[in-house]
Amino acid sequence: MSPSIGEKLRIRKYKYRAGSISTLDSLDFARYSDDGNRETDERVAVLEFELRKAKETIQALRANLTKAAEHEVPLQERKNYKSSPEIQEPIKPLEKRALNFLVNEFLLKNNYKLTSITFSDENDDQDFELWDDVGLNIPKPPDLLQLYRDFGNHQVTGKDLVDVASGVEEDELEALTPVLGNLPPSLETPQTVENSLLVQKLEDKISLLNSEKWSLMEQIRRLESEMDFLKNEHFAIPVVCDSVQPSLDHKDSEDTGQNPVINSSDKEKDEDIHLSKSDEVDSSIPKENFPSSLPRREREEMPSSSPSSKNTVHFDKPNRKLSPAFHQALLSFCRMSADSRLGSEVSRIADSEKSVMLMLGRCLPHIVPNVLLAKREELIPLILCTACLHPEPKERDQLLHILFNLIKRPDDEQRQMILTGCVAFARHVGPTRVEAELLPQCWEQINHKYPERRLLVAESCGALAPHLPKEIRSSLVLSMLQQMLMEDKADLVREAVIKSLGIIMGYIDDPDKYQQGFELLLSALGDPSERVVSATHQVFLPAYAAWTTELGNLQSHLIPTLLNKIEKLLREGEHGLDEHKLHMYLSALQSLIPSLFALVLQNAPFSSKAKLHGEVPQIEVTRFPRPMSPLQDVSTIIGSREQLAVLLQLYDYQLEHEGTTGWETLLWVVNQLLPQLIEIVGKINVTSTACVHEFSRFFWRLCRTFGKIFTNTKVKPQFQEILRLSEENIDSSAGNGVLTKATVPIYATGVLTCYIQEEDRKLLVGFLEDVMTLLSLSHAPLDSLKASFVELGANPAYHELLLTVLWYGVVHTSALVRCTAARMFELLVKGVNETLVAQRVVPALITLSSDPEISVRIATIPAFGTIMETVIQRELLERVKMQLASFLEDPQYQDQYSLHTEIIKTFGRVGPNAEPRFRDEFVIPHLHKLALVNNLQIVDSKRLDIATHLFEAYSALSCCFISEDLMVNHFLPGLRCLRTDMEHLSPEHEVILSSMIKECEQKVENKTVQEPQGSMSIAASLVSEDTKTKFLNKMGQLTTSGAMLANVFQRKK
């Protein structure tokens, strides 16, 4: 098997490095022990001297070899070769080795690796990695490509010469003339005489061209003065004459005496640079003053790649009505950098040869030390200036290609620098060249393997958007970004795509692209990456909403479409709502609230009166919710904070005194948006905490944005009309249906919490008290009230308010209301600090625990259990323990089946997480007693129910560490009592209990031999693998509740 390409390369590299490696290995480093600095320094000096002598020897040998090589061919033969060039001189060995080296270098550079390996195998006596191996005492020549390109610059033989018009630079002639003049008389051959005549002709031509140059410069001065005059007269002549400006724009040529060469190969026209008086300007210049070799067409189409500093570039202005503040905030996402030294260089494009030289002088000191390291961004100013001013399109394309490929994987700072340069380039050259030269570079790298390069493309599309023709913005660039959004797998790239799409949406003015933009918006909102969704809300959605507002589609299409999609989700989600899509659409609606409010202000009856004069009122800091992005700031959308302040003052006055008559945009919000939203709220599942929270946040932002007057006069009345809170509406059979829906928690937490003045808090307290009363008296489910307490309880600012509501229930005359209040304490205990628990919660629960109604006392047990689970204060725990003990030991509760059931369920829930002492001294012993009592139960249904709850409690507690004494005295006896019940009532449970008892007994017997390891759980240490398998198999056959199954494997947190 022949070796692979990689193996051959490694073999070659090893073969030619072996000599140097062996030389290094031959050094006896053992002699140079660390005996002190002096000995080391002396040894280093000796080695340096030996090395220097070796290098001198090598140089001398190479010089001798080179001299010998030159004398290999006899002198007479060399004369024959010189006199007869058609006779080819034989190649010398050293020439062959040099050419071999250059050929191999060419093959490697151009990826002919296999050919290179074959070539090196055929020349195995030569090391192709070191030029010194060639043996010549000369520096390495340029590569083959450079030699080929440079060939035309050398002297050619006489038989190849033809008569052509020649152009020689003046300084070259000045340098040549003294040499010709100093020739000895013996060398004045006919060839010499002919050269002298040629020199004389060239000198005459130089004189003619110099006079012509002065004439043209005079014309330029006159035209410049005319241009200034016409500008003052408001004539639109941005450029005087492109035909002479590039060649004679600089005064350098006056000092050097050189004749500038006009390159007419580039005939691109900048479509945005117009000469409104071009014919008059051309006619004002005498034609005889122009070189005869320059036709009129070429004079009119001089290359626009070297514009003067006087050229003005015009960009397409979008037919939009966005405020300058919004545009500025939108463009801030381009992430350009011009406040650093290098950023300043990049953004300051040179516009003349002199400026280029100055810029090179500033940049080269930074390039030289950094170009070989990771500082290639230092090259960006050079590349950009050259790309701007170079006359050849191919060279410009190559330079821009180098710019986009300058860094293999550009980091964030390097990409910002490249983007800054691209924008500076675009501002300098205009939209036509941006489309023709920069966009192809982006398109080429749209599928690059490195995400950093694709990220650069995505960011470039947004940064260049203001500098592109409007047709390209809405077609090619939009399509590029759409493709990247749909296909790119990198989150960072798609995030940059979204931001660029937002910028595009701020400049696009083609209404036909509206639907495409909406589809892109839905795709972006549904993206799996949080980064992409966040960028959508911050940039894309506000920019799209601004365009939608201008088109008049915000209230007619965008918001109604999102609402319809939410309603469709609720209709289809009766058996399983897609909460992710609901969040997607609702969050989009929430982000549209600032745009909707801005539309209401801008179309208000008072909008024409909003003039900035006199003292502008201040806007309260808390007037609006904090925006997610500057583009969602209402003041940015309106134009300025001062303008918004004036509009808000007129808005509040209009609502309070003049009403909404004729105010179509606000009437749409009141009569269409709010009723549809309230209807949707009534359809969502009240037990879905996420949905309730989402809609609560939406209504909170809506009310805070539209203001307190709007909330009190337009929003609250619509909710109150639907809820109709009065005891007259109580239906004892079915309950007040709307009070059981999500309308209650969303109204309480989304609308009534918008403002926190005393009257607002009183309204919230009264509403919750009424809901608790009505739900209790109508025997309706308490889910809506629980959802309100959970949502409000997450904010400590509302704990006091909720305790006030519950105390109202504690002292209520109805036992049903008191029972509801007792159950609500369980939800509140976990979030309230222990001080409030001690001062407000426990006293209220103890009051209820002595209630005349047994149902109220039983309802307090879950709350007491939760306190045992969450509180660490010893005094509180003792008070709760005493109260629970009174329930268990008081003779009046001996036959209270409901109370026993509630206590067992509470013990199973809080036991694994409760304080260990409480669990060992109270929970497990009392479970043993309850199991003993249940053996005496006569009614089988009650006995099975208690036994089932006991089984769940013991399953949960088996995950805790239980001491040997507790195991022997209470845990095992309780399990045996439970097994007795299950033998008659549930044989499948009995099998599992027998296995658990057997393993516990075996473990107790072995404890004298094997010490328990730490606090390992009984479930893990007592049950063997076989028993676990049987246990799990049996559990799968049971029909007990899911809560029991979950508690079996619940560990202590």
PDB file of C-alpha atoms in Angstrom, residues 13-258:
ATOM      1  CA  LYS A  13       9.794  16.915   6.436  1.00  0.00           C
ATOM      2  CA  TYR A  14      11.442  14.385   8.757  1.00  0.00           C
ATOM      3  CA  LYS A  15      14.098  13.427   6.208  1.00  0.00           C
ATOM      4  CA  TYR A  16      15.362  16.956   5.707  1.00  0.00           C
ATOM      5  CA  ARG A  17      15.127  17.926   9.362  1.00  0.00           C
ATOM      6  CA  ALA A  18      16.970  14.855  10.596  1.00  0.00           C
ATOM      7  CA  GLY A  19      20.385  16.440  10.144  1.00  0.00           C
ATOM      8  CA  SER A  20      19.642  19.441  12.263  1.00  0.00           C
ATOM      9  CA  ILE A  21      17.945  17.324  14.903  1.00  0.00           C
ATOM     10  CA  SER A  22      20.886  14.987  15.194  1.00  0.00           C
ATOM     11  CA  THR A  23      23.228  17.972  15.505  1.00  0.00           C
ATOM     12  CA  LEU A  24      21.156  19.312  18.368  1.00  0.00           C
ATOM     13  CA  ASP A  25      21.030  15.903  20.028  1.00  0.00           C
ATOM     14  CA  SER A  26      24.792  15.578  19.791  1.00  0.00           C
ATOM     15  CA  LEU A  27      25.269  18.439  22.243  1.00  0.00           C
ATOM     16  CA  ASP A  28      26.173  17.165  25.667  1.00  0.00           C
ATOM     17  CA  PHE A  29      23.741  19.128  27.815  1.00  0.00           C
ATOM     18  CA  ALA A  30      24.732  17.086  30.848  1.00  0.00           C
ATOM     19  CA  ARG A  31      27.923  19.118  31.049  1.00  0.00           C
ATOM     20  CA  TYR A  32      26.003  22.332  31.418  1.00  0.00           C
ATOM     21  CA  SER A  33      24.511  21.798  34.836  1.00  0.00           C
ATOM     22  CA  ASP A  34      23.137  24.680  36.797  1.00  0.00           C
ATOM     23  CA  ASP A  35      26.421  25.533  38.509  1.00  0.00           C
ATOM     24  CA  GLY A  36      25.929  29.269  38.490  1.00  0.00           C
ATOM     25  CA  ASN A  37      25.335  32.212  36.230  1.00  0.00           C
ATOM     26  CA  ARG A  38      29.014  32.802  35.462  1.00  0.00           C
ATOM     27  CA  GLU A  39      29.674  29.356  34.003  1.00  0.00           C
ATOM     28  CA  THR A  40      26.458  29.559  31.985  1.00  0.00           C
ATOM     29  CA  ASP A  41      27.340  32.982  30.558  1.00  0.00           C
ATOM     30  CA  GLU A  42      30.811  31.802  29.557  1.00  0.00           C
ATOM     31  CA  ARG A  43      29.406  28.760  27.822  1.00  0.00           C
ATOM     32  CA  VAL A  44      26.839  30.883  25.969  1.00  0.00           C
ATOM     33  CA  ALA A  45      29.598  33.212  24.746  1.00  0.00           C
ATOM     34  CA  VAL A  46      31.647  30.244  23.463  1.00  0.00           C
ATOM     35  CA  LEU A  47      28.645  28.790  21.655  1.00  0.00           C
ATOM     36  CA  GLU A  48      27.817  32.142  20.071  1.00  0.00           C
ATOM     37  CA  PHE A  49      31.396  32.455  18.811  1.00  0.00           C
ATOM     38  CA  GLU A  50      31.341  28.918  17.354  1.00  0.00           C
ATOM     39  CA  LEU A  51      28.028  29.618  15.668  1.00  0.00           C
ATOM     40  CA  ARG A  52      29.315  32.846  14.150  1.00  0.00           C
ATOM     41  CA  LYS A  53      32.434  31.084  12.792  1.00  0.00           C
ATOM     42  CA  ALA A  54      30.269  28.291  11.321  1.00  0.00           C
ATOM     43  CA  LYS A  55      28.057  30.825   9.530  1.00  0.00           C
ATOM     44  CA  GLU A  56      31.105  32.595   8.096  1.00  0.00           C
ATOM     45  CA  THR A  57      32.436  29.266   6.833  1.00  0.00           C
ATOM     46  CA  ILE A  58      29.122  28.450   5.164  1.00  0.00           C
ATOM     47  CA  GLN A  59      28.998  31.869   3.499  1.00  0.00           C
ATOM     48  CA  ALA A  60      32.541  31.457   2.173  1.00  0.00           C
ATOM     49  CA  LEU A  61      31.770  27.996   0.786  1.00  0.00           C
ATOM     50  CA  ARG A  62      28.629  29.300  -0.914  1.00  0.00           C
ATOM     51  CA  ALA A  63      30.572  32.188  -2.462  1.00  0.00           C
ATOM     52  CA  ASN A  64      33.183  29.730  -3.806  1.00  0.00           C
ATOM     53  CA  LEU A  65      30.410  27.502  -5.132  1.00  0.00           C
ATOM     54  CA  THR A  66      28.690  30.397  -6.858  1.00  0.00           C
ATOM     55  CA  LYS A  67      31.985  31.555  -8.414  1.00  0.00           C
ATOM     56  CA  ALA A  68      32.752  28.025  -9.594  1.00  0.00           C
ATOM     57  CA  ALA A  69      29.293  27.718 -11.101  1.00  0.00           C
ATOM     58  CA  GLU A  70      29.820  30.865 -13.138  1.00  0.00           C
ATOM     59  CA  HIS A  71      32.987  29.418 -14.705  1.00  0.00           C
ATOM     60  CA  GLU A  72      31.538  26.025 -15.561  1.00  0.00           C
ATOM     61  CA  VAL A  73      30.866  27.072 -19.187  1.00  0.00           C
ATOM     62  CA  PRO A  74      33.944  28.079 -21.188  1.00  0.00           C
ATOM     63  CA  LEU A  75      34.302  31.774 -21.940  1.00  0.00           C
ATOM     64  CA  GLN A  76      34.121  31.305 -25.736  1.00  0.00           C
ATOM     65  CA  GLU A  77      30.843  29.380 -25.451  1.00  0.00           C
ATOM     66  CA  ARG A  78      29.317  32.123 -23.301  1.00  0.00           C
ATOM     67  CA  LYS A  79      30.282  34.726 -25.938  1.00  0.00           C
ATOM     68  CA  ASN A  80      28.603  32.570 -28.604  1.00  0.00           C
ATOM     69  CA  TYR A  81      25.437  32.398 -26.542  1.00  0.00           C
ATOM     70  CA  LYS A  82      25.384  36.167 -26.077  1.00  0.00           C
ATOM     71  CA  SER A  83      25.993  36.915 -29.764  1.00  0.00           C
ATOM     72  CA  SER A  84      23.367  34.343 -30.841  1.00  0.00           C
ATOM     73  CA  PRO A  85      20.450  34.525 -28.370  1.00  0.00           C
ATOM     74  CA  GLU A  86      18.506  31.878 -30.285  1.00  0.00           C
ATOM     75  CA  ILE A  87      21.073  29.301 -29.128  1.00  0.00           C
ATOM     76  CA  GLN A  88      19.977  28.087 -25.645  1.00  0.00           C
ATOM     77  CA  GLU A  89      22.730  27.889 -23.048  1.00  0.00           C
ATOM     78  CA  PRO A  90      22.703  24.572 -21.068  1.00  0.00           C
ATOM     79  CA  ILE A  91      21.192  24.857 -17.572  1.00  0.00           C
ATOM     80  CA  LYS A  92      23.658  24.917 -14.702  1.00  0.00           C
ATOM     81  CA  PRO A  93      23.224  22.595 -11.689  1.00  0.00           C
ATOM     82  CA  LEU A  94      22.685  25.480  -9.318  1.00  0.00           C
ATOM     83  CA  GLU A  95      20.230  27.109 -11.727  1.00  0.00           C
ATOM     84  CA  LYS A  96      18.369  23.832 -11.885  1.00  0.00           C
ATOM     85  CA  ARG A  97      18.155  23.632  -8.077  1.00  0.00           C
ATOM     86  CA  ALA A  98      16.904  27.228  -7.867  1.00  0.00           C
ATOM     87  CA  LEU A  99      14.258  26.648 -10.528  1.00  0.00           C
ATOM     88  CA  ASN A 100      13.249  23.380  -8.850  1.00  0.00           C
ATOM     89  CA  PHE A 101      12.689  25.280  -5.610  1.00  0.00           C
ATOM     90  CA  LEU A 102      10.549  27.958  -7.335  1.00  0.00           C
ATOM     91  CA  VAL A 103       8.514  25.367  -9.260  1.00  0.00           C
ATOM     92  CA  ASN A 104       7.799  23.361  -6.094  1.00  0.00           C
ATOM     93  CA  GLU A 105       6.827  26.559  -4.283  1.00  0.00           C
ATOM     94  CA  PHE A 106       4.421  27.434  -7.112  1.00  0.00           C
ATOM     95  CA  LEU A 107       2.843  23.950  -6.990  1.00  0.00           C
ATOM     96  CA  LEU A 108       2.245  24.126  -3.241  1.00  0.00           C
ATOM     97  CA  LYS A 109       0.784  27.640  -3.353  1.00  0.00           C
ATOM     98  CA  ASN A 110      -1.708  26.604  -6.014  1.00  0.00           C
ATOM     99  CA  ASN A 111      -2.785  23.356  -4.292  1.00  0.00           C
ATOM    100  CA  TYR A 112      -1.008  20.945  -6.657  1.00  0.00           C
ATOM    101  CA  LYS A 113       0.009  18.868  -3.648  1.00  0.00           C
ATOM    102  CA  LEU A 114       0.150  15.493  -5.394  1.00  0.00           C
ATOM    103  CA  THR A 115       2.257  16.932  -8.210  1.00  0.00           C
ATOM    104  CA  SER A 116       4.508  18.580  -5.634  1.00  0.00           C
ATOM    105  CA  ILE A 117       5.083  15.259  -3.861  1.00  0.00           C
ATOM    106  CA  THR A 118       5.917  13.535  -7.133  1.00  0.00           C
ATOM    107  CA  PHE A 119       8.234  16.382  -8.089  1.00  0.00           C
ATOM    108  CA  SER A 120      10.046  16.235  -4.745  1.00  0.00           C
ATOM    109  CA  ASP A 121      10.413  12.448  -5.024  1.00  0.00           C
ATOM    110  CA  GLU A 122      12.098  12.882  -8.423  1.00  0.00           C
ATOM    111  CA  ASN A 123      14.520  15.411  -6.831  1.00  0.00           C
ATOM    112  CA  ASP A 124      15.186  13.627  -3.575  1.00  0.00           C
ATOM    113  CA  ASP A 125      18.650  15.225  -3.259  1.00  0.00           C
ATOM    114  CA  GLN A 126      17.119  18.640  -2.555  1.00  0.00           C
ATOM    115  CA  ASP A 127      15.321  20.108   0.472  1.00  0.00           C
ATOM    116  CA  PHE A 128      12.402  22.155  -0.837  1.00  0.00           C
ATOM    117  CA  GLU A 129      11.682  23.791   2.507  1.00  0.00           C
ATOM    118  CA  LEU A 130      14.976  25.725   2.791  1.00  0.00           C
ATOM    119  CA  TRP A 131      16.240  28.126   0.125  1.00  0.00           C
ATOM    120  CA  ASP A 132      19.732  27.862   1.624  1.00  0.00           C
ATOM    121  CA  ASP A 133      19.827  24.233   0.471  1.00  0.00           C
ATOM    122  CA  VAL A 134      20.055  25.469  -3.149  1.00  0.00           C
ATOM    123  CA  GLY A 135      23.642  26.480  -2.422  1.00  0.00           C
ATOM    124  CA  LEU A 136      23.712  29.890  -4.080  1.00  0.00           C
ATOM    125  CA  ASN A 137      25.016  32.804  -2.075  1.00  0.00           C
ATOM    126  CA  ILE A 138      22.173  35.053  -3.257  1.00  0.00           C
ATOM    127  CA  PRO A 139      18.811  36.000  -1.727  1.00  0.00           C
ATOM    128  CA  LYS A 140      15.703  34.069  -2.709  1.00  0.00           C
ATOM    129  CA  PRO A 141      14.140  35.537  -5.885  1.00  0.00           C
ATOM    130  CA  PRO A 142      10.427  36.357  -6.193  1.00  0.00           C
ATOM    131  CA  ASP A 143       8.007  33.521  -6.949  1.00  0.00           C
ATOM    132  CA  LEU A 144       7.283  32.365 -10.523  1.00  0.00           C
ATOM    133  CA  LEU A 145       4.115  34.422 -10.804  1.00  0.00           C
ATOM    134  CA  GLN A 146       5.961  37.620  -9.896  1.00  0.00           C
ATOM    135  CA  LEU A 147       8.777  36.791 -12.330  1.00  0.00           C
ATOM    136  CA  TYR A 148       6.247  36.208 -15.091  1.00  0.00           C
ATOM    137  CA  ARG A 149       4.447  39.491 -14.418  1.00  0.00           C
ATOM    138  CA  ASP A 150       7.734  41.363 -14.253  1.00  0.00           C
ATOM    139  CA  PHE A 151       9.028  39.912 -17.542  1.00  0.00           C
ATOM    140  CA  GLY A 152       7.534  42.664 -19.690  1.00  0.00           C
ATOM    141  CA  ASN A 153       9.461  45.323 -17.800  1.00  0.00           C
ATOM    142  CA  HIS A 154      12.868  44.058 -18.979  1.00  0.00           C
ATOM    143  CA  GLN A 155      14.880  44.823 -22.105  1.00  0.00           C
ATOM    144  CA  VAL A 156      13.892  42.789 -25.166  1.00  0.00           C
ATOM    145  CA  THR A 157      16.041  41.900 -28.176  1.00  0.00           C
ATOM    146  CA  GLY A 158      16.287  44.139 -31.198  1.00  0.00           C
ATOM    147  CA  LYS A 159      14.360  41.844 -33.502  1.00  0.00           C
ATOM    148  CA  ASP A 160      11.309  42.165 -31.287  1.00  0.00           C
ATOM    149  CA  LEU A 161      11.176  45.973 -31.427  1.00  0.00           C
ATOM    150  CA  VAL A 162       8.497  47.836 -33.393  1.00  0.00           C
ATOM    151  CA  ASP A 163       8.013  51.568 -33.943  1.00  0.00           C
ATOM    152  CA  VAL A 164       5.488  52.920 -31.452  1.00  0.00           C
ATOM    153  CA  ALA A 165       4.867  56.270 -29.738  1.00  0.00           C
ATOM    154  CA  SER A 166       6.757  56.281 -26.461  1.00  0.00           C
ATOM    155  CA  GLY A 167       6.051  58.071 -23.208  1.00  0.00           C
ATOM    156  CA  VAL A 168       8.970  58.534 -20.812  1.00  0.00           C
ATOM    157  CA  GLU A 169       8.813  60.117 -17.393  1.00  0.00           C
ATOM    158  CA  GLU A 170      10.766  63.345 -17.084  1.00  0.00           C
ATOM    159  CA  ASP A 171      12.831  62.346 -14.085  1.00  0.00           C
ATOM    160  CA  GLU A 172      13.866  59.126 -15.860  1.00  0.00           C
ATOM    161  CA  LEU A 173      15.158  61.159 -18.817  1.00  0.00           C
ATOM    162  CA  GLU A 174      17.032  63.489 -16.505  1.00  0.00           C
ATOM    163  CA  ALA A 175      18.725  60.527 -14.960  1.00  0.00           C
ATOM    164  CA  LEU A 176      19.454  58.979 -18.366  1.00  0.00           C
ATOM    165  CA  THR A 177      20.858  62.035 -20.164  1.00  0.00           C
ATOM    166  CA  PRO A 178      24.071  62.409 -18.109  1.00  0.00           C
ATOM    167  CA  VAL A 179      24.854  58.774 -18.666  1.00  0.00           C
ATOM    168  CA  LEU A 180      24.505  59.124 -22.418  1.00  0.00           C
ATOM    169  CA  GLY A 181      26.492  62.336 -22.404  1.00  0.00           C
ATOM    170  CA  ASN A 182      29.382  60.741 -20.590  1.00  0.00           C
ATOM    171  CA  LEU A 183      29.839  57.867 -23.004  1.00  0.00           C
ATOM    172  CA  PRO A 184      33.390  57.571 -24.346  1.00  0.00           C
ATOM    173  CA  PRO A 185      33.855  58.519 -27.995  1.00  0.00           C
ATOM    174  CA  SER A 186      34.898  55.001 -28.834  1.00  0.00           C
ATOM    175  CA  LEU A 187      31.421  53.747 -28.013  1.00  0.00           C
ATOM    176  CA  GLU A 188      29.500  56.235 -30.246  1.00  0.00           C
ATOM    177  CA  THR A 189      28.179  53.555 -32.606  1.00  0.00           C
ATOM    178  CA  PRO A 190      25.225  54.039 -34.988  1.00  0.00           C
ATOM    179  CA  GLN A 191      23.053  52.536 -32.251  1.00  0.00           C
ATOM    180  CA  THR A 192      24.244  55.304 -29.908  1.00  0.00           C
ATOM    181  CA  VAL A 193      23.436  57.995 -32.465  1.00  0.00           C
ATOM    182  CA  GLU A 194      19.948  56.528 -32.919  1.00  0.00           C
ATOM    183  CA  ASN A 195      19.415  56.600 -29.145  1.00  0.00           C
ATOM    184  CA  SER A 196      20.467  60.245 -29.031  1.00  0.00           C
ATOM    185  CA  LEU A 197      17.893  61.144 -31.700  1.00  0.00           C
ATOM    186  CA  LEU A 198      15.234  59.275 -29.736  1.00  0.00           C
ATOM    187  CA  VAL A 199      16.151  61.220 -26.605  1.00  0.00           C
ATOM    188  CA  GLN A 200      15.856  64.507 -28.503  1.00  0.00           C
ATOM    189  CA  LYS A 201      12.392  63.557 -29.780  1.00  0.00           C
ATOM    190  CA  LEU A 202      11.247  62.611 -26.316  1.00  0.00           C
ATOM    191  CA  GLU A 203      12.500  65.897 -24.874  1.00  0.00           C
ATOM    192  CA  ASP A 204      10.522  67.795 -27.500  1.00  0.00           C
ATOM    193  CA  LYS A 205       7.422  65.799 -26.623  1.00  0.00           C
ATOM    194  CA  ILE A 206       7.911  66.549 -22.930  1.00  0.00           C
ATOM    195  CA  SER A 207       8.001  70.272 -23.661  1.00  0.00           C
ATOM    196  CA  LEU A 208       4.775  69.984 -25.666  1.00  0.00           C
ATOM    197  CA  LEU A 209       3.038  68.023 -22.920  1.00  0.00           C
ATOM    198  CA  ASN A 210       4.192  70.455 -20.241  1.00  0.00           C
ATOM    199  CA  SER A 211       2.708  73.387 -22.112  1.00  0.00           C
ATOM    200  CA  GLU A 212      -0.476  71.428 -22.640  1.00  0.00           C
ATOM    201  CA  LYS A 213      -0.574  70.624 -18.916  1.00  0.00           C
ATOM    202  CA  TRP A 214      -0.282  74.280 -17.947  1.00  0.00           C
ATOM    203  CA  SER A 215      -3.073  75.156 -20.345  1.00  0.00           C
ATOM    204  CA  LEU A 216      -5.341  72.512 -18.845  1.00  0.00           C
ATOM    205  CA  MET A 217      -4.566  73.637 -15.324  1.00  0.00           C
ATOM    206  CA  GLU A 218      -5.559  77.154 -16.260  1.00  0.00           C
ATOM    207  CA  GLN A 219      -8.837  75.786 -17.600  1.00  0.00           C
ATOM    208  CA  ILE A 220      -9.385  73.963 -14.297  1.00  0.00           C
ATOM    209  CA  ARG A 221      -8.859  77.120 -12.266  1.00  0.00           C
ATOM    210  CA  ARG A 222     -11.320  79.021 -14.425  1.00  0.00           C
ATOM    211  CA  LEU A 223     -13.908  76.247 -14.215  1.00  0.00           C
ATOM    212  CA  GLU A 224     -13.537  76.023 -10.458  1.00  0.00           C
ATOM    213  CA  SER A 225     -14.241  79.711 -10.086  1.00  0.00           C
ATOM    214  CA  GLU A 226     -17.286  79.324 -12.368  1.00  0.00           C
ATOM    215  CA  MET A 227     -18.444  76.384 -10.252  1.00  0.00           C
ATOM    216  CA  ASP A 228     -18.252  78.458  -7.065  1.00  0.00           C
ATOM    217  CA  PHE A 229     -20.217  81.216  -8.775  1.00  0.00           C
ATOM    218  CA  LEU A 230     -22.886  78.798  -9.940  1.00  0.00           C
ATOM    219  CA  LYS A 231     -23.152  77.245  -6.472  1.00  0.00           C
ATOM    220  CA  ASN A 232     -23.779  80.655  -5.028  1.00  0.00           C
ATOM    221  CA  GLU A 233     -26.504  81.135  -7.632  1.00  0.00           C
ATOM    222  CA  HIS A 234     -28.089  77.828  -6.456  1.00  0.00           C
ATOM    223  CA  PHE A 235     -27.286  75.939  -9.651  1.00  0.00           C
ATOM    224  CA  ALA A 236     -27.030  72.176  -9.076  1.00  0.00           C
ATOM    225  CA  ILE A 237     -23.552  71.427 -10.436  1.00  0.00           C
ATOM    226  CA  PRO A 238     -21.984  69.025  -7.910  1.00  0.00           C
ATOM    227  CA  VAL A 239     -19.059  68.165 -10.214  1.00  0.00           C
ATOM    228  CA  VAL A 240     -17.324  70.496 -12.660  1.00  0.00           C
ATOM    229  CA  CYS A 241     -15.809  68.142 -15.107  1.00  0.00           C
ATOM    230  CA  ASP A 242     -14.821  64.576 -14.437  1.00  0.00           C
ATOM    231  CA  SER A 243     -12.675  64.424 -17.554  1.00  0.00           C
ATOM    232  CA  VAL A 244      -9.825  66.469 -16.150  1.00  0.00           C
ATOM    233  CA  GLN A 245     -10.331  66.258 -12.410  1.00  0.00           C
ATOM    234  CA  PRO A 246      -8.765  62.845 -11.725  1.00  0.00           C
ATOM    235  CA  SER A 247      -5.552  63.527 -13.632  1.00  0.00           C
ATOM    236  CA  LEU A 248      -4.853  67.132 -12.647  1.00  0.00           C
ATOM    237  CA  ASP A 249      -6.512  67.364  -9.266  1.00  0.00           C
ATOM    238  CA  HIS A 250      -3.307  67.512  -7.310  1.00  0.00           C
ATOM    239  CA  LYS A 251      -0.491  69.984  -7.267  1.00  0.00           C
ATOM    240  CA  ASP A 252       2.105  67.251  -6.728  1.00  0.00           C
ATOM    241  CA  SER A 253       2.637  66.960 -10.473  1.00  0.00           C
ATOM    242  CA  GLU A 254       3.781  70.579 -10.628  1.00  0.00           C
ATOM    243  CA  ASP A 255       6.659  69.836  -8.292  1.00  0.00           C
ATOM    244  CA  THR A 256       7.774  66.558  -9.826  1.00  0.00           C
ATOM    245  CA  GLY A 257       7.261  67.454 -13.461  1.00  0.00           C
ATOM    246  CA  GLN A 258       5.586  64.137 -14.128  1.00  0.00           C
TER     247      GLN A 258
END
